[in-house]
Amino acid sequence: MAENKTTVTDVDPEDFLAGVKTARQREESRRLLAMMSELSGAPARMWGPTMVGFGQYHYRYDSGREGDALILGFAPRSGKFALYGLMDSPEAPALLERLGTHRRGAGCLYVNRLDDVDEEVLAELIRAAWAARRP
């Protein structure tokens, strides 16, 4: 069975964020870091080369594949953010309707900039995601 590619690394998330290309995205990444740190109470850790994650859980599929994944997190991408773990809580569907401009992917939520979303609703999504999976 293939190894999981996205695992915890020893890279400091602050060092990674210092290298984000644009000033706007660096500033918004630091806002996301502070928000997710405060609301989860968990330290930020790098997962793979580009994902800032908080907490972890173990999963096992019926196929036998298993591994560890971040509970919630984000990755600055070219011109947008990928937000992980925010769509799985029971409260998520109603909160996503109130979030603001976003796109949904298979396993993540995409926002172009934090000004496009209601940060109070984003905070509610983070709290709900953390409560649904916290250790």
Tab-separated table of N, CA and C in Angstrom:
chain	number	residue	atom	x	y	z
A	1	MET	N	0.849	-1.177	0.000
A	1	MET	CA	0.000	0.000	0.000
A	1	MET	C	0.893	1.237	0.000
A	2	ALA	N	0.502	2.269	-0.726
A	2	ALA	CA	1.296	3.485	-0.865
A	2	ALA	C	1.360	4.256	0.450
A	3	GLU	N	2.493	4.887	0.670
A	3	GLU	CA	2.681	5.740	1.840
A	3	GLU	C	1.894	7.037	1.654
A	4	ASN	N	1.408	7.604	2.749
A	4	ASN	CA	0.767	8.907	2.676
A	4	ASN	C	1.820	9.958	2.355
A	5	LYS	N	1.520	10.821	1.396
A	5	LYS	CA	2.463	11.861	0.994
A	5	LYS	C	2.430	13.057	1.927
A	6	THR	N	1.290	13.322	2.518
A	6	THR	CA	1.150	14.498	3.367
A	6	THR	C	1.268	14.092	4.825
A	7	THR	N	2.435	14.358	5.383
A	7	THR	CA	2.704	14.035	6.779
A	7	THR	C	3.281	15.269	7.467
A	8	VAL	N	3.321	15.221	8.780
A	8	VAL	CA	3.871	16.317	9.568
A	8	VAL	C	5.364	16.444	9.284
A	9	THR	N	5.806	17.704	9.164
A	9	THR	CA	7.231	17.977	8.957
A	9	THR	C	7.761	18.796	10.133
A	10	ASP	N	9.060	19.040	10.132
A	10	ASP	CA	9.690	19.849	11.181
A	10	ASP	C	9.793	21.321	10.813
A	11	VAL	N	9.258	21.710	9.665
A	11	VAL	CA	9.330	23.102	9.233
A	11	VAL	C	8.440	23.958	10.139
A	12	ASP	N	8.955	25.111	10.538
A	12	ASP	CA	8.181	26.050	11.354
A	12	ASP	C	7.165	26.747	10.457
A	13	PRO	N	5.869	26.699	10.814
A	13	PRO	CA	4.861	27.362	9.980
A	13	PRO	C	5.147	28.851	9.753
A	14	GLU	N	5.695	29.538	10.750
A	14	GLU	CA	6.035	30.960	10.586
A	14	GLU	C	7.088	31.144	9.498
A	15	ASP	N	8.070	30.244	9.448
A	15	ASP	CA	9.103	30.322	8.405
A	15	ASP	C	8.483	30.098	7.031
A	16	PHE	N	7.583	29.134	6.948
A	16	PHE	CA	6.903	28.886	5.676
A	16	PHE	C	6.106	30.115	5.244
A	17	LEU	N	5.334	30.688	6.161
A	17	LEU	CA	4.490	31.832	5.815
A	17	LEU	C	5.307	33.062	5.439
A	18	ALA	N	6.500	33.190	5.991
A	18	ALA	CA	7.374	34.318	5.622
A	18	ALA	C	7.748	34.259	4.145
A	19	GLY	N	7.696	33.081	3.545
A	19	GLY	CA	8.044	32.912	2.144
A	19	GLY	C	6.874	32.983	1.177
A	20	VAL	N	5.660	33.239	1.694
A	20	VAL	CA	4.495	33.361	0.813
A	20	VAL	C	4.713	34.569	-0.094
A	21	LYS	N	4.402	34.415	-1.380
A	21	LYS	CA	4.786	35.389	-2.407
A	21	LYS	C	4.289	36.809	-2.208
A	22	THR	N	2.999	36.995	-1.992
A	22	THR	CA	2.481	38.369	-1.946
A	22	THR	C	2.277	38.830	-0.504
A	23	ALA	N	2.407	40.149	-0.315
A	23	ALA	CA	2.220	40.724	1.017
A	23	ALA	C	0.801	40.466	1.529
A	24	ARG	N	-0.204	40.603	0.647
A	24	ARG	CA	-1.585	40.365	1.056
A	24	ARG	C	-1.769	38.944	1.553
A	25	GLN	N	-1.234	38.000	0.799
A	25	GLN	CA	-1.416	36.610	1.198
A	25	GLN	C	-0.611	36.270	2.453
A	26	ARG	N	0.557	36.884	2.632
A	26	ARG	CA	1.314	36.668	3.873
A	26	ARG	C	0.502	37.170	5.064
A	27	GLU	N	-0.067	38.377	4.937
A	27	GLU	CA	-0.837	38.965	6.027
A	27	GLU	C	-2.085	38.126	6.316
A	28	GLU	N	-2.802	37.707	5.284
A	28	GLU	CA	-4.003	36.901	5.489
A	28	GLU	C	-3.653	35.514	6.024
A	29	SER	N	-2.523	34.974	5.616
A	29	SER	CA	-2.080	33.677	6.149
A	29	SER	C	-1.814	33.791	7.643
A	30	ARG	N	-1.201	34.881	8.046
A	30	ARG	CA	-0.945	35.079	9.478
A	30	ARG	C	-2.243	35.263	10.251
A	31	ARG	N	-3.240	35.913	9.637
A	31	ARG	CA	-4.559	36.029	10.277
A	31	ARG	C	-5.206	34.660	10.440
A	32	LEU	N	-5.122	33.823	9.397
A	32	LEU	CA	-5.675	32.462	9.498
A	32	LEU	C	-4.934	31.655	10.559
A	33	LEU	N	-3.614	31.791	10.601
A	33	LEU	CA	-2.806	31.096	11.604
A	33	LEU	C	-3.268	31.479	13.005
A	34	ALA	N	-3.418	32.781	13.263
A	34	ALA	CA	-3.841	33.247	14.580
A	34	ALA	C	-5.248	32.762	14.913
A	35	MET	N	-6.158	32.853	13.948
A	35	MET	CA	-7.543	32.452	14.175
A	35	MET	C	-7.642	30.960	14.479
A	36	MET	N	-7.003	30.130	13.660
A	36	MET	CA	-7.099	28.683	13.864
A	36	MET	C	-6.369	28.256	15.133
A	37	SER	N	-5.251	28.919	15.451
A	37	SER	CA	-4.528	28.613	16.693
A	37	SER	C	-5.397	28.907	17.910
A	38	GLU	N	-5.995	30.092	17.913
A	38	GLU	CA	-6.820	30.498	19.047
A	38	GLU	C	-8.045	29.613	19.210
A	39	LEU	N	-8.743	29.347	18.117
A	39	LEU	CA	-10.004	28.606	18.211
A	39	LEU	C	-9.809	27.114	18.459
A	40	SER	N	-8.701	26.561	18.007
A	40	SER	CA	-8.454	25.136	18.241
A	40	SER	C	-7.684	24.896	19.536
A	41	GLY	N	-6.862	25.864	19.919
A	41	GLY	CA	-5.995	25.668	21.079
A	41	GLY	C	-4.825	24.747	20.776
A	42	ALA	N	-4.660	24.374	19.511
A	42	ALA	CA	-3.596	23.449	19.107
A	42	ALA	C	-2.463	24.220	18.432
A	43	PRO	N	-1.250	23.719	18.560
A	43	PRO	CA	-0.142	24.373	17.861
A	43	PRO	C	-0.219	24.106	16.362
A	44	ALA	N	0.231	25.071	15.596
A	44	ALA	CA	0.301	24.903	14.140
A	44	ALA	C	1.493	24.027	13.797
A	45	ARG	N	1.287	23.135	12.836
A	45	ARG	CA	2.368	22.272	12.340
A	45	ARG	C	2.246	22.197	10.831
A	46	MET	N	3.366	22.076	10.172
A	46	MET	CA	3.355	21.931	8.719
A	46	MET	C	3.059	20.483	8.364
A	47	TRP	N	2.153	20.318	7.414
A	47	TRP	CA	1.817	19.014	6.845
A	47	TRP	C	2.248	19.078	5.392
A	48	GLY	N	3.258	18.310	5.055
A	48	GLY	CA	3.811	18.407	3.720
A	48	GLY	C	4.455	19.777	3.562
A	49	PRO	N	4.735	20.165	2.332
A	49	PRO	CA	5.467	21.418	2.138
A	49	PRO	C	4.618	22.684	2.194
A	50	THR	N	3.268	22.584	2.127
A	50	THR	CA	2.476	23.810	1.993
A	50	THR	C	1.235	23.904	2.867
A	51	MET	N	0.937	22.918	3.668
A	51	MET	CA	-0.296	22.935	4.463
A	51	MET	C	0.023	23.222	5.932
A	52	VAL	N	-0.621	24.256	6.474
A	52	VAL	CA	-0.499	24.576	7.894
A	52	VAL	C	-1.688	23.897	8.578
A	53	GLY	N	-1.396	22.974	9.482
A	53	GLY	CA	-2.461	22.188	10.085
A	53	GLY	C	-2.506	22.283	11.590
A	54	PHE	N	-3.672	21.924	12.131
A	54	PHE	CA	-3.916	21.967	13.567
A	54	PHE	C	-4.551	20.658	13.987
A	55	GLY	N	-3.965	20.005	14.980
A	55	GLY	CA	-4.482	18.736	15.454
A	55	GLY	C	-4.330	17.642	14.410
A	56	GLN	N	-4.623	16.430	14.824
A	56	GLN	CA	-4.618	15.317	13.882
A	56	GLN	C	-5.544	14.224	14.371
A	57	TYR	N	-5.981	13.422	13.424
A	57	TYR	CA	-6.819	12.273	13.745
A	57	TYR	C	-6.366	11.104	12.885
A	58	HIS	N	-6.694	9.915	13.336
A	58	HIS	CA	-6.340	8.703	12.607
A	58	HIS	C	-7.572	8.224	11.846
A	59	TYR	N	-7.369	7.845	10.601
A	59	TYR	CA	-8.481	7.315	9.804
A	59	TYR	C	-8.127	5.926	9.299
A	60	ARG	N	-9.163	5.140	9.041
A	60	ARG	CA	-9.006	3.800	8.473
A	60	ARG	C	-10.189	3.549	7.556
A	61	TYR	N	-9.891	3.277	6.289
A	61	TYR	CA	-10.938	2.992	5.303
A	61	TYR	C	-11.238	1.501	5.283
A	62	ASP	N	-12.398	1.140	4.755
A	62	ASP	CA	-12.768	-0.267	4.623
A	62	ASP	C	-11.754	-1.033	3.779
A	63	SER	N	-11.073	-0.334	2.872
A	63	SER	CA	-10.078	-0.966	2.004
A	63	SER	C	-8.831	-1.389	2.767
A	64	GLY	N	-8.690	-0.887	4.011
A	64	GLY	CA	-7.511	-1.194	4.793
A	64	GLY	C	-6.516	-0.033	4.841
A	65	ARG	N	-6.657	0.907	3.934
A	65	ARG	CA	-5.772	2.074	3.953
A	65	ARG	C	-6.053	2.880	5.216
A	66	GLU	N	-4.982	3.320	5.851
A	66	GLU	CA	-5.130	4.125	7.044
A	66	GLU	C	-3.993	5.120	7.150
A	67	GLY	N	-4.179	6.089	8.008
A	67	GLY	CA	-3.150	7.093	8.204
A	67	GLY	C	-3.624	8.171	9.150
A	68	ASP	N	-2.859	9.245	9.183
A	68	ASP	CA	-3.181	10.381	10.022
A	68	ASP	C	-3.391	11.596	9.132
A	69	ALA	N	-4.287	12.472	9.554
A	69	ALA	CA	-4.579	13.683	8.795
A	69	ALA	C	-4.782	14.836	9.769
A	70	LEU	N	-4.630	16.044	9.267
A	70	LEU	CA	-4.875	17.225	10.090
A	70	LEU	C	-6.372	17.373	10.331
A	71	ILE	N	-6.743	17.917	11.473
A	71	ILE	CA	-8.156	18.151	11.757
A	71	ILE	C	-8.637	19.346	10.950
A	72	LEU	N	-7.881	20.416	10.981
A	72	LEU	CA	-8.203	21.574	10.168
A	72	LEU	C	-6.925	22.295	9.800
A	73	GLY	N	-7.000	23.103	8.753
A	73	GLY	CA	-5.819	23.819	8.330
A	73	GLY	C	-6.069	24.626	7.074
A	74	PHE	N	-4.974	25.156	6.529
A	74	PHE	CA	-5.064	25.967	5.323
A	74	PHE	C	-3.755	25.901	4.556
A	75	ALA	N	-3.859	26.264	3.292
A	75	ALA	CA	-2.680	26.368	2.441
A	75	ALA	C	-2.847	27.571	1.528
A	76	PRO	N	-1.878	28.488	1.552
A	76	PRO	CA	-1.926	29.573	0.583
A	76	PRO	C	-1.586	29.002	-0.791
A	77	ARG	N	-2.452	29.229	-1.739
A	77	ARG	CA	-2.246	28.775	-3.113
A	77	ARG	C	-2.140	30.003	-4.002
A	78	SER	N	-1.864	29.810	-5.244
A	78	SER	CA	-1.731	30.917	-6.176
A	78	SER	C	-3.037	31.708	-6.255
A	79	GLY	N	-3.061	32.864	-5.593
A	79	GLY	CA	-4.215	33.739	-5.656
A	79	GLY	C	-5.400	33.351	-4.798
A	80	LYS	N	-5.285	32.289	-3.991
A	80	LYS	CA	-6.424	31.870	-3.158
A	80	LYS	C	-5.913	31.058	-1.974
A	81	PHE	N	-6.839	30.698	-1.121
A	81	PHE	CA	-6.535	29.824	0.015
A	81	PHE	C	-7.354	28.552	-0.095
A	82	ALA	N	-6.745	27.441	0.233
A	82	ALA	CA	-7.457	26.184	0.413
A	82	ALA	C	-7.608	26.002	1.925
A	83	LEU	N	-8.837	25.803	2.371
A	83	LEU	CA	-9.137	25.608	3.787
A	83	LEU	C	-9.588	24.165	3.980
A	84	TYR	N	-8.930	23.461	4.901
A	84	TYR	CA	-9.168	22.028	5.071
A	84	TYR	C	-9.939	21.724	6.349
A	85	GLY	N	-10.806	20.717	6.274
A	85	GLY	CA	-11.506	20.189	7.435
A	85	GLY	C	-12.746	20.947	7.856
A	86	LEU	N	-13.146	21.953	7.098
A	86	LEU	CA	-14.243	22.812	7.530
A	86	LEU	C	-15.616	22.395	7.020
A	87	MET	N	-15.685	21.378	6.179
A	87	MET	CA	-16.975	21.022	5.576
A	87	MET	C	-17.612	19.766	6.154
A	88	ASP	N	-16.995	19.156	7.163
A	88	ASP	CA	-17.460	17.851	7.633
A	88	ASP	C	-18.345	17.875	8.879
A	89	SER	N	-18.444	18.997	9.549
A	89	SER	CA	-19.246	19.022	10.777
A	89	SER	C	-20.735	19.085	10.431
A	90	PRO	N	-21.589	18.677	11.351
A	90	PRO	CA	-23.034	18.760	11.104
A	90	PRO	C	-23.512	20.199	10.840
A	91	GLU	N	-22.821	21.176	11.414
A	91	GLU	CA	-23.216	22.576	11.258
A	91	GLU	C	-22.751	23.195	9.947
A	92	ALA	N	-21.809	22.552	9.266
A	92	ALA	CA	-21.165	23.145	8.092
A	92	ALA	C	-22.122	23.560	6.979
A	93	PRO	N	-23.081	22.740	6.554
A	93	PRO	CA	-23.931	23.164	5.430
A	93	PRO	C	-24.616	24.508	5.651
A	94	ALA	N	-25.181	24.725	6.820
A	94	ALA	CA	-25.853	25.995	7.096
A	94	ALA	C	-24.857	27.143	7.185
A	95	LEU	N	-23.708	26.896	7.788
A	95	LEU	CA	-22.689	27.948	7.902
A	95	LEU	C	-22.117	28.322	6.541
A	96	LEU	N	-21.917	27.339	5.672
A	96	LEU	CA	-21.374	27.620	4.343
A	96	LEU	C	-22.308	28.513	3.538
A	97	GLU	N	-23.605	28.399	3.785
A	97	GLU	CA	-24.568	29.254	3.091
A	97	GLU	C	-24.400	30.724	3.483
A	98	ARG	N	-23.867	30.968	4.678
A	98	ARG	CA	-23.686	32.330	5.184
A	98	ARG	C	-22.254	32.844	5.052
A	99	LEU	N	-21.331	32.005	4.599
A	99	LEU	CA	-19.906	32.340	4.622
A	99	LEU	C	-19.532	33.515	3.731
A	100	GLY	N	-20.060	33.562	2.547
A	100	GLY	CA	-19.636	34.571	1.575
A	100	GLY	C	-19.084	33.865	0.349
A	101	THR	N	-18.330	34.573	-0.460
A	101	THR	CA	-17.834	34.037	-1.719
A	101	THR	C	-16.785	32.953	-1.487
A	102	HIS	N	-17.090	31.761	-1.941
A	102	HIS	CA	-16.181	30.621	-1.809
A	102	HIS	C	-16.530	29.592	-2.868
A	103	ARG	N	-15.636	28.627	-3.015
A	103	ARG	CA	-15.858	27.489	-3.896
A	103	ARG	C	-15.572	26.236	-3.088
A	104	ARG	N	-16.321	25.180	-3.368
A	104	ARG	CA	-16.127	23.920	-2.647
A	104	ARG	C	-15.430	22.922	-3.552
A	105	GLY	N	-14.393	22.295	-3.023
A	105	GLY	CA	-13.710	21.226	-3.723
A	105	GLY	C	-14.082	19.906	-3.080
A	106	ALA	N	-13.432	18.842	-3.508
A	106	ALA	CA	-13.732	17.512	-2.969
A	106	ALA	C	-13.464	17.445	-1.474
A	107	GLY	N	-12.349	17.997	-1.031
A	107	GLY	CA	-12.023	17.900	0.385
A	107	GLY	C	-11.685	19.225	1.027
A	108	CYS	N	-11.862	20.308	0.287
A	108	CYS	CA	-11.510	21.599	0.864
A	108	CYS	C	-12.409	22.701	0.329
A	109	LEU	N	-12.264	23.821	0.958
A	109	LEU	CA	-13.013	25.022	0.645
A	109	LEU	C	-12.009	26.024	0.089
A	110	TYR	N	-12.352	26.725	-0.974
A	110	TYR	CA	-11.447	27.713	-1.560
A	110	TYR	C	-12.022	29.107	-1.378
A	111	VAL	N	-11.191	30.029	-0.896
A	111	VAL	CA	-11.556	31.437	-0.837
A	111	VAL	C	-10.418	32.233	-1.467
A	112	ASN	N	-10.776	33.259	-2.230
A	112	ASN	CA	-9.753	34.067	-2.881
A	112	ASN	C	-9.033	34.966	-1.888
A	113	ARG	N	-9.803	35.555	-0.981
A	113	ARG	CA	-9.223	36.428	0.046
A	113	ARG	C	-10.162	36.449	1.242
A	114	LEU	N	-9.622	36.764	2.400
A	114	LEU	CA	-10.452	36.755	3.604
A	114	LEU	C	-11.534	37.827	3.568
A	115	ASP	N	-11.297	38.922	2.849
A	115	ASP	CA	-12.320	39.964	2.740
A	115	ASP	C	-13.564	39.475	2.005
A	116	ASP	N	-13.470	38.364	1.291
A	116	ASP	CA	-14.611	37.813	0.553
A	116	ASP	C	-15.570	37.026	1.441
A	117	VAL	N	-15.153	36.743	2.676
A	117	VAL	CA	-15.982	35.920	3.564
A	117	VAL	C	-16.260	36.657	4.866
A	118	ASP	N	-17.303	36.213	5.539
A	118	ASP	CA	-17.648	36.726	6.855
A	118	ASP	C	-16.762	35.986	7.860
A	119	GLU	N	-15.821	36.703	8.470
A	119	GLU	CA	-14.863	36.042	9.360
A	119	GLU	C	-15.517	35.489	10.627
A	120	GLU	N	-16.643	36.037	11.040
A	120	GLU	CA	-17.353	35.466	12.185
A	120	GLU	C	-17.929	34.100	11.820
A	121	VAL	N	-18.435	33.963	10.605
A	121	VAL	CA	-18.945	32.666	10.141
A	121	VAL	C	-17.781	31.701	9.963
A	122	LEU	N	-16.656	32.186	9.432
A	122	LEU	CA	-15.465	31.342	9.301
A	122	LEU	C	-15.039	30.826	10.674
A	123	ALA	N	-15.078	31.692	11.682
A	123	ALA	CA	-14.734	31.267	13.041
A	123	ALA	C	-15.698	30.185	13.530
A	124	GLU	N	-16.980	30.325	13.223
A	124	GLU	CA	-17.961	29.300	13.610
A	124	GLU	C	-17.656	27.978	12.912
A	125	LEU	N	-17.273	28.039	11.633
A	125	LEU	CA	-16.903	26.819	10.899
A	125	LEU	C	-15.692	26.140	11.551
A	126	ILE	N	-14.718	26.941	11.937
A	126	ILE	CA	-13.510	26.401	12.580
A	126	ILE	C	-13.875	25.738	13.902
A	127	ARG	N	-14.669	26.426	14.724
A	127	ARG	CA	-15.085	25.845	16.018
A	127	ARG	C	-15.831	24.526	15.814
A	128	ALA	N	-16.760	24.510	14.856
A	128	ALA	CA	-17.561	23.300	14.602
A	128	ALA	C	-16.680	22.161	14.102
A	129	ALA	N	-15.747	22.467	13.211
A	129	ALA	CA	-14.839	21.429	12.689
A	129	ALA	C	-13.986	20.852	13.810
A	130	TRP	N	-13.477	21.726	14.652
A	130	TRP	CA	-12.622	21.273	15.762
A	130	TRP	C	-13.431	20.410	16.731
A	131	ALA	N	-14.639	20.850	17.065
A	131	ALA	CA	-15.466	20.094	18.011
A	131	ALA	C	-15.846	18.730	17.440
A	132	ALA	N	-16.047	18.645	16.135
A	132	ALA	CA	-16.458	17.379	15.514
A	132	ALA	C	-15.344	16.340	15.514
A	133	ARG	N	-14.080	16.784	15.505
A	133	ARG	CA	-12.981	15.817	15.366
A	133	ARG	C	-11.902	15.900	16.423
A	134	ARG	N	-12.021	16.806	17.353
A	134	ARG	CA	-10.907	17.000	18.284
A	134	ARG	C	-10.599	15.714	19.048
A	135	PRO	N	-9.334	15.594	19.414
A	135	PRO	CA	-8.925	14.378	20.130
A	135	PRO	C	-9.505	14.282	21.530
